[in-house]
Coordinates of C-alpha atoms in Angstrom, one line a residue:
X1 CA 150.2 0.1 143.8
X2 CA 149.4 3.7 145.2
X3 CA 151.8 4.9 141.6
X4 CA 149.5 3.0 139.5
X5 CA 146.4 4.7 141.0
X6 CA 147.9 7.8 140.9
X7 CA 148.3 7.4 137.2
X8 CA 144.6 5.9 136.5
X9 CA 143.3 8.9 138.5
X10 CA 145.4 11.3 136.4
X11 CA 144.0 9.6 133.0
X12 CA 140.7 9.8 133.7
X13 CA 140.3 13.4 134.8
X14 CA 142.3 14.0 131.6
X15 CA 139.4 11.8 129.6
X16 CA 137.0 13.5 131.8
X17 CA 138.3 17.0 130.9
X18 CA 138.6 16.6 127.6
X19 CA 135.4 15.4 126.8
X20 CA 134.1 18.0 129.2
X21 CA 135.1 20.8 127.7
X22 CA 133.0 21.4 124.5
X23 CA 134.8 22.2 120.9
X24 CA 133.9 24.8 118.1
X25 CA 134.2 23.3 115.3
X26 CA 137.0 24.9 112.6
X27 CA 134.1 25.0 109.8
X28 CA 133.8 28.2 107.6
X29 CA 129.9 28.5 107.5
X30 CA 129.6 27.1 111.3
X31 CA 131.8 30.2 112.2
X32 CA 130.0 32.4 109.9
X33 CA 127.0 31.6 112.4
X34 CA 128.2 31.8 115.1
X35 CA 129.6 35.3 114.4
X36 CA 125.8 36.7 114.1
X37 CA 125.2 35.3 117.4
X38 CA 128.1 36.5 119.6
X39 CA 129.6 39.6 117.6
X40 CA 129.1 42.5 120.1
X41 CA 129.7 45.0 117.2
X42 CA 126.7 43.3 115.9
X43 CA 124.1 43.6 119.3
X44 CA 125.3 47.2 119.4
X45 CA 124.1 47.6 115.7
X46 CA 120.5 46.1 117.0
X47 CA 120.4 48.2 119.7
X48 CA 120.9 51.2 117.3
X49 CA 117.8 50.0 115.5
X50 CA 115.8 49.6 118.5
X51 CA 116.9 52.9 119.4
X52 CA 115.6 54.5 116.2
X53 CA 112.2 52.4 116.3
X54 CA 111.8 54.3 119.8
X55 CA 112.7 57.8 118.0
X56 CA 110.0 57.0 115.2
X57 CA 107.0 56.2 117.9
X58 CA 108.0 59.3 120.0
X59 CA 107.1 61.0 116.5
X60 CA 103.8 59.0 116.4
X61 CA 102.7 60.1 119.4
X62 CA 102.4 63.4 117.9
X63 CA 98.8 62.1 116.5
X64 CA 98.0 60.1 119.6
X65 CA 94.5 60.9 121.9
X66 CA 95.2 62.8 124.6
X67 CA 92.6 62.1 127.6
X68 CA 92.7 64.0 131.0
X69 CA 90.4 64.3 134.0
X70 CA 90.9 66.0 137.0
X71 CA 88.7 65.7 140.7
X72 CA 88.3 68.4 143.0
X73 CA 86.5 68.3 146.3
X74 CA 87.0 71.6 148.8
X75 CA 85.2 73.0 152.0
X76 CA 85.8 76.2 152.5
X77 CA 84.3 77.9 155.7
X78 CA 84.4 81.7 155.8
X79 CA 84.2 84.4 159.3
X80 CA 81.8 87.2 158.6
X81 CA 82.3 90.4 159.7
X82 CA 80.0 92.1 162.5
X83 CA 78.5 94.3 160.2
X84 CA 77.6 91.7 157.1
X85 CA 73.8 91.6 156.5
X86 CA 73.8 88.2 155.8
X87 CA 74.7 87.8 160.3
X88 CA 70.9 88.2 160.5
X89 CA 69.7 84.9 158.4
X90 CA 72.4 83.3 160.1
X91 CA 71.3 84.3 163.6
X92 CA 74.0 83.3 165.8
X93 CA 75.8 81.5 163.1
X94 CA 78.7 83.8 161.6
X95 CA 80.2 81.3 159.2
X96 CA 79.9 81.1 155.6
X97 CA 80.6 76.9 154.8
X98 CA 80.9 76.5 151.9
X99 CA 81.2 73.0 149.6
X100 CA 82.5 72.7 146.3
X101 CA 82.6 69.0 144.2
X102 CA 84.0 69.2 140.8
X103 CA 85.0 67.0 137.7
X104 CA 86.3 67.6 134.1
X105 CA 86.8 65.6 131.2
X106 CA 89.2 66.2 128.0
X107 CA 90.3 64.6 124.7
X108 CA 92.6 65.9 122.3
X109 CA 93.5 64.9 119.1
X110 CA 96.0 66.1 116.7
X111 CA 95.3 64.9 112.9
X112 CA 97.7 64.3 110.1
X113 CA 96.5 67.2 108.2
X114 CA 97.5 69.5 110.8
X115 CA 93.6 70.0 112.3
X116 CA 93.7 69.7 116.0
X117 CA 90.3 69.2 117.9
X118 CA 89.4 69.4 121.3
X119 CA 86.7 68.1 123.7
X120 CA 85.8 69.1 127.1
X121 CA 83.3 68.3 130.1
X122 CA 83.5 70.0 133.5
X123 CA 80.7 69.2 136.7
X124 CA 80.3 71.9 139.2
X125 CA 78.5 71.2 142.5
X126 CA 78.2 74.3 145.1
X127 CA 76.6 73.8 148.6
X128 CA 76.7 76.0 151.3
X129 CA 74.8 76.7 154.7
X130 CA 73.2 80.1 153.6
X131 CA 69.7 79.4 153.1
X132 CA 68.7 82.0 150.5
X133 CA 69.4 81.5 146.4
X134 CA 70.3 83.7 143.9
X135 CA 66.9 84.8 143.7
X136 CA 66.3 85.2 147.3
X137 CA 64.3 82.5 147.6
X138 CA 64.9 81.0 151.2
X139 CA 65.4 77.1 150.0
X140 CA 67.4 76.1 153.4
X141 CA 70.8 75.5 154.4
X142 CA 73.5 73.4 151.9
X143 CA 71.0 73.5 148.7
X144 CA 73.2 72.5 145.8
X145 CA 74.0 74.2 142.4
X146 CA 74.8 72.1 139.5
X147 CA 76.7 74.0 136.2
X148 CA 77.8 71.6 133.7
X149 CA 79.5 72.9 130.4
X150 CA 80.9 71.2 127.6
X151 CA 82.8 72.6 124.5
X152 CA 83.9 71.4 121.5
X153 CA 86.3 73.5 119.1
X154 CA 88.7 72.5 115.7
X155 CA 92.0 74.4 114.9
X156 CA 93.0 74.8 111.1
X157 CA 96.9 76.5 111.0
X158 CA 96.7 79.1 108.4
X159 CA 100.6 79.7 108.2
X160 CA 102.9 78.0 109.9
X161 CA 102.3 73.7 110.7
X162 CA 100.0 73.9 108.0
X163 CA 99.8 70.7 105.2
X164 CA 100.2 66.9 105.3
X165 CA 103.6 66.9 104.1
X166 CA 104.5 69.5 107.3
X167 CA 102.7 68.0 109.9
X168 CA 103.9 64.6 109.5
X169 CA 107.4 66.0 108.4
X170 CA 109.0 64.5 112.1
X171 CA 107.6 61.2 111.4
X172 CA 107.9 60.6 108.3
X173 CA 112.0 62.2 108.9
X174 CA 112.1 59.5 111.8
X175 CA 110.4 56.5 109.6
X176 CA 113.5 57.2 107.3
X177 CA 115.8 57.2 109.8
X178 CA 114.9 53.7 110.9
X179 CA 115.4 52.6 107.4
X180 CA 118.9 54.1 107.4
X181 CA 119.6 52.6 110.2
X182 CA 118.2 49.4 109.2
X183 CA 120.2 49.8 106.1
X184 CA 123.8 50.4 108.1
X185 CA 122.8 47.4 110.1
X186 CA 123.1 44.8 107.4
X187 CA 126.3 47.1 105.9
X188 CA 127.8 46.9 109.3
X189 CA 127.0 43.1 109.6
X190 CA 128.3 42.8 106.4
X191 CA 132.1 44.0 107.4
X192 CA 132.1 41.9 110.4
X193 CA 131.4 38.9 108.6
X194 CA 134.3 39.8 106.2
X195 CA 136.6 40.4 109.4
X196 CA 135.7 36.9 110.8
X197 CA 136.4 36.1 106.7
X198 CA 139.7 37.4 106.2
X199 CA 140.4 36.0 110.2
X200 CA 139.5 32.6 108.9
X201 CA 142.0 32.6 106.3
X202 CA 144.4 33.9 108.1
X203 CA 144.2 31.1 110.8
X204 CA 143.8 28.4 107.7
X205 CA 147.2 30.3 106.8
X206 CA 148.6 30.0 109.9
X207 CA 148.0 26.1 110.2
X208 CA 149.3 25.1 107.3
X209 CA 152.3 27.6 107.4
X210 CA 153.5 25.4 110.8
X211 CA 152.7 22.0 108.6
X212 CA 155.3 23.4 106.4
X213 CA 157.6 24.2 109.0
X214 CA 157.7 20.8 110.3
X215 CA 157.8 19.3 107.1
X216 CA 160.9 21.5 106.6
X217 CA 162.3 20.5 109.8
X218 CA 161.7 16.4 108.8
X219 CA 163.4 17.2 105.4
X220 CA 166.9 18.8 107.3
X221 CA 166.3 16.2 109.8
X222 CA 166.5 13.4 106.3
X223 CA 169.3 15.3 104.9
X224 CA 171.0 15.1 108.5
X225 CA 170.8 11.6 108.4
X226 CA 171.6 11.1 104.6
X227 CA 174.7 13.0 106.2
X228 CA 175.4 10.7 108.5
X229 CA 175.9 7.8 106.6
X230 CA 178.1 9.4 103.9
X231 CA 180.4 10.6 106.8
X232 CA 180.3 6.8 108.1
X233 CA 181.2 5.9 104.5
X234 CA 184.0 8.6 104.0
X235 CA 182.2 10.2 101.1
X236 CA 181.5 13.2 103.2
X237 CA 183.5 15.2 106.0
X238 CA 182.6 15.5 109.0
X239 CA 182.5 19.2 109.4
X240 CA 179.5 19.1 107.1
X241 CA 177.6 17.7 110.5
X242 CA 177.6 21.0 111.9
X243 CA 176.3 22.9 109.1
X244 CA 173.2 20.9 108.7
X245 CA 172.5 21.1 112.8
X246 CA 172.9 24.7 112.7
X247 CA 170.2 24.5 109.6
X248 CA 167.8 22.2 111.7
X249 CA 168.4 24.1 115.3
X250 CA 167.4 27.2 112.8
X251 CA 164.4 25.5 111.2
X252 CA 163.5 23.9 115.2
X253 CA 163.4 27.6 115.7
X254 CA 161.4 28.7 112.9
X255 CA 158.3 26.2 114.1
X256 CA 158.4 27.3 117.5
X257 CA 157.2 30.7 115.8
X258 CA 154.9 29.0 113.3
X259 CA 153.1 27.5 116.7
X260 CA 152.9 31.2 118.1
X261 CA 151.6 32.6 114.9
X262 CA 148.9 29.8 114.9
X263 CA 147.8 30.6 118.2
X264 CA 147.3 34.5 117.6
X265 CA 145.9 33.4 114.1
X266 CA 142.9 31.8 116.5
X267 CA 142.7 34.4 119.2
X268 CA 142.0 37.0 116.3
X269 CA 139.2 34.6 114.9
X270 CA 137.5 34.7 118.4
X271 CA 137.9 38.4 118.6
X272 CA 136.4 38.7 115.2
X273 CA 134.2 36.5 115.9
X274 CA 133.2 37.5 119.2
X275 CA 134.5 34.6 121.6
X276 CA 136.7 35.3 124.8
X277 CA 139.7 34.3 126.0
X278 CA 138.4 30.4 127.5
X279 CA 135.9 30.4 124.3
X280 CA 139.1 30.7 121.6
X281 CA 141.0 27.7 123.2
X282 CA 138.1 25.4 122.0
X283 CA 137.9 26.7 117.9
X284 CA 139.5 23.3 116.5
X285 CA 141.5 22.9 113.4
X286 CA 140.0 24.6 110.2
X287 CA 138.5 22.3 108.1
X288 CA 138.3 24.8 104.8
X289 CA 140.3 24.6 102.2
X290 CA 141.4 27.7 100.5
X291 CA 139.4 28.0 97.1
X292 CA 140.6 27.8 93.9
X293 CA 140.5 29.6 90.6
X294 CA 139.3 26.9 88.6
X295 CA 135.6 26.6 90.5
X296 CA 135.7 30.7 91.6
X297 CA 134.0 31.5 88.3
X298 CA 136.9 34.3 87.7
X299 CA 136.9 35.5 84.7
X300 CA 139.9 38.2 83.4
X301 CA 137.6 39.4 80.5
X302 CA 134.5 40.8 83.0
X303 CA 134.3 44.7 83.1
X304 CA 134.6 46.8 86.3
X305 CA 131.3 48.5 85.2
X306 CA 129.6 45.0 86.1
X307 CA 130.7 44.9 89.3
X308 CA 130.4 48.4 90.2
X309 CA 126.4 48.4 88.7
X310 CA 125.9 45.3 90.9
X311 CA 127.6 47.6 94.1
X312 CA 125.1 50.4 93.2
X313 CA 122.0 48.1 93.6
X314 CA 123.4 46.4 96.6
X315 CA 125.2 48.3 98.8
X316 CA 122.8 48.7 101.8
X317 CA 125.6 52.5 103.4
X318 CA 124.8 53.8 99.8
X319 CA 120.6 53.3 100.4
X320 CA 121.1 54.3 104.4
X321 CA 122.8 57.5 102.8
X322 CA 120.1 57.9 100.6
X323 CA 117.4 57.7 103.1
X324 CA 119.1 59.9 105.4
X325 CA 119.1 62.5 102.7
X326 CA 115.5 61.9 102.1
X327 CA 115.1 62.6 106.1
X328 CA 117.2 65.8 106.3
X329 CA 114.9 67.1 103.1
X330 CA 111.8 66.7 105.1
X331 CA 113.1 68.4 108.2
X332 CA 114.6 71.5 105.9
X333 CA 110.9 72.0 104.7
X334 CA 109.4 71.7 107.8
X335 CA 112.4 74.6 109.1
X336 CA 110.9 76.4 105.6
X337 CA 107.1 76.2 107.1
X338 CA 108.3 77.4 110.9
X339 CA 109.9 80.6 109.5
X340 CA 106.1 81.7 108.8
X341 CA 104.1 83.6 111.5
X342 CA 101.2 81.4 114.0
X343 CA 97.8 81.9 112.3
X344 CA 95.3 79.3 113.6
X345 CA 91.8 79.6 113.1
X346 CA 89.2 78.2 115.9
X347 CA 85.8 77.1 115.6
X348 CA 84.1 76.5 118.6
X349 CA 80.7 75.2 120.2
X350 CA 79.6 75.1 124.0
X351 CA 76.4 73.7 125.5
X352 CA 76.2 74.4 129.1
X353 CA 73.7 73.7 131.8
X354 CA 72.7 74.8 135.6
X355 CA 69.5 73.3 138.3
X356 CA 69.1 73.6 141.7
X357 CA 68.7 70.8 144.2
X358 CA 69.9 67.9 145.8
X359 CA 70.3 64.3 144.5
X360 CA 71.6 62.6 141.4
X361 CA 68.7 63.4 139.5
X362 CA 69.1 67.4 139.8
X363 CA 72.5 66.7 138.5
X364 CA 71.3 65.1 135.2
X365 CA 68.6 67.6 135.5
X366 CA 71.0 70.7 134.8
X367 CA 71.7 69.0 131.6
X368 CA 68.4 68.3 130.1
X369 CA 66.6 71.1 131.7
X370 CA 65.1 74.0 129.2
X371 CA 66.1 76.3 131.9
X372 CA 69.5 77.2 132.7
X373 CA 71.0 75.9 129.4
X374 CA 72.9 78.0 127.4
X375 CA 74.5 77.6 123.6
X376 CA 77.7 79.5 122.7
X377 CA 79.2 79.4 118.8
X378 CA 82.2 81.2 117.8
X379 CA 85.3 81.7 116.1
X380 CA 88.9 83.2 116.9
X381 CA 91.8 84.2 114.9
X382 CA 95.3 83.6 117.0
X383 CA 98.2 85.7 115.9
X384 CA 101.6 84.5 117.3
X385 CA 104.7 86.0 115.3
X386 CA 108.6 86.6 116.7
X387 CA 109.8 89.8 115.7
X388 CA 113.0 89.0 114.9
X389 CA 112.6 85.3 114.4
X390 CA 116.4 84.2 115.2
X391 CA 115.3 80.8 115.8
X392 CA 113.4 79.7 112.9
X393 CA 115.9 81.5 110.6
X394 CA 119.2 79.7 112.5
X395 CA 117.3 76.0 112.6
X396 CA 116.7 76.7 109.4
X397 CA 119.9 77.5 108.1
X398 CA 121.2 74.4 110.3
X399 CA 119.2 72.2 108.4
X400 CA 120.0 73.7 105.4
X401 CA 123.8 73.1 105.7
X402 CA 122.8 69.7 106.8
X403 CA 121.1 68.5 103.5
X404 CA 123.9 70.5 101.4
X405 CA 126.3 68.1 103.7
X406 CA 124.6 64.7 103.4
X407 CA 124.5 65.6 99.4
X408 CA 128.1 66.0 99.5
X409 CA 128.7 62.8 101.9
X410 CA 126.2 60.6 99.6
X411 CA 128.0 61.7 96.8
X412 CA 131.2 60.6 98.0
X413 CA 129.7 57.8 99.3
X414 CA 129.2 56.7 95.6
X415 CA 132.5 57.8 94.7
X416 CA 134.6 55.5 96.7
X417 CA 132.8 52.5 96.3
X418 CA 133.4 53.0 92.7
X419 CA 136.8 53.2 93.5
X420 CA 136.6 50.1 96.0
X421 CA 135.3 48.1 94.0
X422 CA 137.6 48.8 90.9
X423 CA 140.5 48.4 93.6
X424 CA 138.7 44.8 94.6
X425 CA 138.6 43.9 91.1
X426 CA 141.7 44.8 90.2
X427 CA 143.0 43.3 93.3
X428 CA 141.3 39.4 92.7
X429 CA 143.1 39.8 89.2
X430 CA 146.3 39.7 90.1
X431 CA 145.7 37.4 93.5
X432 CA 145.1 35.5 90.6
X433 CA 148.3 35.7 88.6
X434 CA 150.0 35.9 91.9
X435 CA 148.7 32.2 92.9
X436 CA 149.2 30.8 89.3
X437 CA 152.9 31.5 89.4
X438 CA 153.2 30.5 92.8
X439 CA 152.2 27.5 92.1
X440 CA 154.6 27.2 89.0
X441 CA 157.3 28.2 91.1
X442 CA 156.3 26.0 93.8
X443 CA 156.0 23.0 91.4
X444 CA 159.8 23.8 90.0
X445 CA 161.4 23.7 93.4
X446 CA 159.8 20.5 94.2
X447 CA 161.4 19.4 91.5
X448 CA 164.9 20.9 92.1
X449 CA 165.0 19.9 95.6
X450 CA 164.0 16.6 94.9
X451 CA 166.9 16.3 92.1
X452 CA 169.1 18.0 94.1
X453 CA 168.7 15.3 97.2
X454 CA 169.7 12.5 94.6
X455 CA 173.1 14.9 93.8
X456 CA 173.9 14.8 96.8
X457 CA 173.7 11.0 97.7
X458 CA 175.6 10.7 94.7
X459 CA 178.1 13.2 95.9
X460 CA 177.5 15.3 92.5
X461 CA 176.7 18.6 94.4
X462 CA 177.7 20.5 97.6
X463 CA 175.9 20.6 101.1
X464 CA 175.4 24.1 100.6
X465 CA 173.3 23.8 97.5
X466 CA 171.5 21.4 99.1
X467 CA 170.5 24.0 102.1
X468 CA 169.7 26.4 99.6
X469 CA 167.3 24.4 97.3
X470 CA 165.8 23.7 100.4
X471 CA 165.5 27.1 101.5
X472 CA 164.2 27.9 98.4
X473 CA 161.4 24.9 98.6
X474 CA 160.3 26.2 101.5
X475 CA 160.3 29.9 100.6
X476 CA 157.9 28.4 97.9
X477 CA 155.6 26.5 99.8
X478 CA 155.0 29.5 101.8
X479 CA 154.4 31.9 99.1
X480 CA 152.0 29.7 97.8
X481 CA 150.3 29.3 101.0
X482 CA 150.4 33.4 101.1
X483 CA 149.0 33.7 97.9
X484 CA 146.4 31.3 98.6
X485 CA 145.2 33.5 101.3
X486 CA 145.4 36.7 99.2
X487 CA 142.9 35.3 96.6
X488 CA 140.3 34.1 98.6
X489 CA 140.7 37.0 100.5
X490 CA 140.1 39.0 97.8
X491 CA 136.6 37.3 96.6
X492 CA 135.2 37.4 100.2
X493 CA 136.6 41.7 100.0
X494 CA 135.0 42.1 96.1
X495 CA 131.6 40.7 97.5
X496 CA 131.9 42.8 100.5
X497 CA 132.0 45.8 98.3
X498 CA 129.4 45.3 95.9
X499 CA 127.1 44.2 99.0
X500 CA 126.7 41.0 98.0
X501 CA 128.3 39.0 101.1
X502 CA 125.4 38.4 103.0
X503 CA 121.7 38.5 102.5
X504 CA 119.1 39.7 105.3
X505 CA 115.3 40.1 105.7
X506 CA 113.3 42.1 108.5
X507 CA 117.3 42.9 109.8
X508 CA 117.3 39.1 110.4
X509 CA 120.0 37.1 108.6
X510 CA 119.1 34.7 106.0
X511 CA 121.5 31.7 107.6
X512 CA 120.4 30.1 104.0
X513 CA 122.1 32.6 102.4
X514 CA 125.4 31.6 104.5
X515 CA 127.0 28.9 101.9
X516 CA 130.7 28.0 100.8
X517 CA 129.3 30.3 97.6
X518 CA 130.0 33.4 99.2
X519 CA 133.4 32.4 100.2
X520 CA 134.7 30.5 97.3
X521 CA 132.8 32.1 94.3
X522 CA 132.8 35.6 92.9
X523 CA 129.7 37.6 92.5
X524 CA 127.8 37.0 89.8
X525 CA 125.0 38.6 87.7

């Protein structure tokens, strides 16, 4: 009794378990999905992105208002000496208390053409305990003096950070970058969907390499048993026994490493993919076939200059290159414009204020009052040139090597996917001979072996030929099997290079753009 409730108890916590623990399913586009959600390689990329939408509103902020205000509030009280005159209106008071309140107002703003203008307020109010004014009017103890004065001035550069194009050189330089960047993104999503790819059918490899390792190992098993009976039946000798175990202990073998290369076959496809350790046990079997050359749209006649035209206008590193370039430009004429000397030209206006008294009124008063205002217009030339000007020269000549580099770089750039994508071409056209005579080779043997098994019942033909037609068969199946993989890894690698693998939109994937098309079809145009 307690066995047979040890044994339900161990049944249903295997149910349990099984059911419990959730399954990826082995389908090509599911995976393809999946990668765009857990591939680290990929959140780094959008954190790059994020990064250079930061760098692009640090730029901004160039032309943002800049508003300040500052509050001040002292009491000052000052000992005077024996001998000051002012010891007689203060009787037997010798201190000088003094009480300052003060307030000022600023806005800045620096515009795209390179004017910068400038608006400021400040509030005085002075008290103090000595009872005569300015004009020697005794008025009594703590009186307060309003000043209020307000200015408002422009500031053209004449020389140096003058023009649209130099002003808004940075941001403009950092909008680019965030396209380049952009750009990369999808070219960097782009390869790691071909990793997963070329993963997948590695792994669809893989699983039906150990299929035809155990079929292998039922065949020696047949011909063991086929063996058997001719022995029993004196039509073969014994000793023939121990050649075919030898053959099947060797094929036994041969499956036990089939099994390991299946398993690493799916812990690559969760590293490509993104999974961990726990995550890769539950990717089931793949559900894919390999595709085929009939519905691949290959044809042996298209030109390289197709393909490599269809590269230029997709490939999102050749645009990122392009931009970049485009960035490096701007900065180089904006190191141009710094090697000139500071000339700014300021035009200014002030309208001041000042009124005796105390209360809120007297303050407004100092501003609307005919007396006590005062009106200042002018104009100043600044002046502000390095003698030697070391730095301007050397950032220039940095950025000058720079765009002289990134030429060289995007020109390169363009050279070798030229050269990838005749090498991808060239490559899917002899996957494709490869898997044609593969599969005539692989149809021959079937047909041998098969022959040869009949021989041998008949006693026409040896044990060893039988082993080596066998050999061969399986040789076969596994060449087709690897040339199977080489052609579809060779479409998924030709889209990859003329950029036509995945397709994204506000650096968000189209997932309708993730079909079997882009897996089992070659570009087309």
């Amino acid at each position: 009794m307690n066995f047979k409730v040890f044994f339900y108890s161990i049944t249903f916590l295997s149910v349990f378990c099984a059911f419990g623990q959730s399954t990826i399913e082995g389908d090509l586009i599911q995976l393809s999905r999946l990668t765009f959600d857990k591939s680290p390689i990929i959140k780094r990329n959008e954190l790059q992105i994020d990064n250079s939408e930061a760098s692009f509103q640090i730029q901004r902020s160039t032309f943002d208002y800049q508003f300040s205000s500052g509050l001040s509030l002292s009491n000052k009280r000052d000992h005077l000496f024996t001998l000051d005159s002012r010891n007689v209106i203060l009787g037997n008071d010798d201190i000088i208390e003094t009480r300052n309140t003060g307030f000022s107002l600023a806005l800045q703003r620096k515009f795209r053409t390179g004017l910068s203008a400038n608006i400021n307020v400040d509030y005085s109010q002075l008290a103090d305990n000595f009872p005569i004014d300015r004009f020697n009017q005794n008025v009594g103890e703590f009186i307060s003096n309003h000043t209020v004065s307000s200015t408002f001035s422009l500031t053209q550069p004449l020389l140096r950070g003058r023009g649209l194009k130099i002003t808004t050189a940075q941001e403009k330089s950092a909008s680019l970058q965030l396209e380049s960047t952009q750009y990369n993104f999808e070219l960097t999503s782009s390869f790691e969907l071909l990793q997963m790819g070329v993963a997948y059918w590695q792994y669809l490899a893989a699983y039906k390499n150990l299929a035809v390792f155990k079929q292998n190992e039922e065949r020696v098993g047949n011909v063991l048993r086929i063996t058997k009976e001719l022995v029993k039946a004196d039509k073969k000798p014994a000793g023939d026994l121990i050649q075919i175990m030898a053959d099947l202990a060797n094929q036994e073998r041969q499956t036990r490493v089939a099994e390991q290369n299946l398993h690493n076959a799916r812990v690559n496809l969760s590293r490509a993919i993104g999974l961990d350790e726990r995550e890769s046990t539950q990717i089931g079997i793949p559900t894919n076939e390999f595709p085929t050359i009939d519905t691949s749209g290959f044809d042996e006649n298209i030109a390289v200059d197709l393909f490599i035209n269809l590269a230029k206008e997709n490939r999102k590193d050749l645009k990122a290159f392009e931009k970049q370039l485009q960035a490096l430009e701007l900065r180089l004429d904006l190191a141009f414009n710094n090697r000139k000397p500071q000339l700014d030209l300021t035009g200014f206006v002030s309208y001041g204020g000042m009124n005796m008294g105390n209360g809120v009124q007297q303050a407004f008063n100092s501003v609307s009052n005919t007396e006590g205002r005062n009106y200042t217009v002018g104009a100043r030339l600044n002046l502000s040139f390095p003698i030697s000007n070391n730095l301007a020269r050397g950032t220039f000549l940095q950025n000058k090597t720079a765009v002289t580099d990134q030429e060289i770089a995007t020109n390169n750039l363009g050279r070798n996917i030229d050269l990838n994508v005749s090498i991808a071409l060239n490559n899917l056209k002899n996957s494709v001979l490869i898997l044609q005579k593969a599969e005539e080779t692989l149809g021959y043997y079937q047909n041998v072996f098969a022959n040869e098994q009949i021989k041998f019942q008949n006693g026409l033909t040896t044990l060893l030929n039988l082993i080596l037609f066998q050999e061969r068969l399986t040789f076969a199946q596994l060449e087709y099997l690897q040339a199977q993989q080489q052609f579809a890894t060779a479409i998924i690698n030709l889209r990859h290079e003329t950029g036509t693998l995945i397709t994204m939109q506000e650096n968000r994937l189209v997932l309708s753009s993730i079909t079997n098309d882009i897996y089992y079809t070659i570009p087309n145009f």
